[in-house]
Amino acid sequence: MKIYELLQFNKELLNRLCSAGIKPEDYKYADLFAEYERLNREGEKKTYIVATLAEKYSISERKVYSVINHLSQELDCCKSRAVG
């Protein structure tokens, strides 16, 4: 399969992701964010979670904070719209 074919096949999805402000590399952090949410639900402190995830994923704590903030954003296209 050629790159063009894969892009063409996924064009609509990629367009929606791009329009929503989702970067292609965001997929790399889905597991990190899921683990953050689990630890947060379990009552762990955010600073502990960030330090743990930074070590586990070999990235800086600043990057973990950035990922958490980015992936926590509500998408405008997905917000519920009140009717009249």
Short mmCIF file of C-alpha atoms in Angstrom, two decimals:
data_model
loop_
_atom_site.label_atom_id
_atom_site.label_comp_id
_atom_site.label_asym_id
_atom_site.label_seq_id
_atom_site.Cartn_x
_atom_site.Cartn_y
_atom_site.Cartn_z
CA MET A 1 0.00 0.00 0.00
CA LYS A 2 1.24 3.46 -0.83
CA ILE A 3 1.10 6.44 1.51
CA TYR A 4 -1.31 8.16 -0.87
CA GLU A 5 -3.71 5.20 -0.70
CA LEU A 6 -3.74 5.20 3.08
CA LEU A 7 -4.30 8.96 3.17
CA GLN A 8 -7.07 8.74 0.60
CA PHE A 9 -8.77 5.90 2.50
CA ASN A 10 -8.69 7.89 5.76
CA LYS A 11 -9.17 11.37 4.32
CA GLU A 12 -12.48 12.12 6.07
CA LEU A 13 -11.22 10.99 9.47
CA LEU A 14 -7.96 12.89 9.07
CA ASN A 15 -9.85 16.02 8.04
CA ARG A 16 -12.07 15.82 11.15
CA LEU A 17 -9.08 15.28 13.42
CA CYS A 18 -7.21 18.20 11.87
CA SER A 19 -10.26 20.48 12.11
CA ALA A 20 -10.60 19.60 15.80
CA GLY A 21 -6.99 20.57 16.47
CA ILE A 22 -5.80 17.03 17.04
CA LYS A 23 -2.20 16.45 16.04
CA PRO A 24 -1.31 13.13 14.38
CA GLU A 25 1.24 12.33 17.08
CA ASP A 26 -1.39 12.68 19.85
CA TYR A 27 -2.16 8.97 19.48
CA LYS A 28 1.18 8.20 21.16
CA TYR A 29 -0.09 9.60 24.44
CA ALA A 30 -3.49 7.87 24.64
CA ASP A 31 -2.18 5.18 27.02
CA LEU A 32 -0.39 7.78 29.15
CA PHE A 33 -3.59 9.80 29.48
CA ALA A 34 -5.69 6.74 30.30
CA GLU A 35 -3.21 5.84 33.02
CA TYR A 36 -3.30 9.43 34.32
CA GLU A 37 -7.11 9.32 34.57
CA ARG A 38 -7.03 5.95 36.34
CA LEU A 39 -4.48 7.10 38.91
CA ASN A 40 -6.37 10.36 39.39
CA ARG A 41 -9.62 8.46 40.04
CA GLU A 42 -7.76 6.31 42.56
CA GLY A 43 -6.93 9.49 44.49
CA GLU A 44 -3.23 9.88 43.67
CA LYS A 45 -1.86 13.42 43.74
CA LYS A 46 -1.22 15.04 40.36
CA THR A 47 2.46 15.73 41.06
CA TYR A 48 3.02 12.06 41.94
CA ILE A 49 1.17 10.91 38.82
CA VAL A 50 3.15 13.25 36.57
CA ALA A 51 6.50 12.16 38.05
CA THR A 52 5.56 8.50 37.69
CA LEU A 53 4.37 8.85 34.10
CA ALA A 54 7.39 10.95 33.10
CA GLU A 55 9.68 8.20 34.29
CA LYS A 56 7.61 5.39 32.80
CA TYR A 57 7.30 7.01 29.35
CA SER A 58 10.80 8.57 29.38
CA ILE A 59 9.56 12.11 28.82
CA SER A 60 9.87 15.28 30.88
CA GLU A 61 7.36 16.19 33.57
CA ARG A 62 6.65 19.37 31.61
CA LYS A 63 5.68 17.23 28.59
CA VAL A 64 3.37 15.11 30.76
CA TYR A 65 1.61 18.25 32.02
CA SER A 66 1.35 19.46 28.42
CA VAL A 67 -0.14 16.15 27.26
CA ILE A 68 -2.64 16.10 30.13
CA ASN A 69 -3.76 19.65 29.39
CA HIS A 70 -3.99 19.04 25.65
CA LEU A 71 -5.91 15.76 25.84
CA SER A 72 -8.26 17.14 28.53
CA GLN A 73 -9.56 19.87 26.24
CA GLU A 74 -13.22 19.70 25.29
CA LEU A 75 -13.79 19.71 21.53
CA ASP A 76 -16.09 22.47 20.28
CA CYS A 77 -17.64 20.13 17.72
CA CYS A 78 -18.58 17.63 20.43
CA LYS A 79 -20.07 19.91 23.07
CA SER A 80 -23.74 19.41 23.66
CA ARG A 81 -25.81 22.18 22.18
CA ALA A 82 -28.79 23.47 24.13
CA VAL A 83 -31.90 24.00 22.07
CA GLY A 84 -33.77 27.15 22.51
#
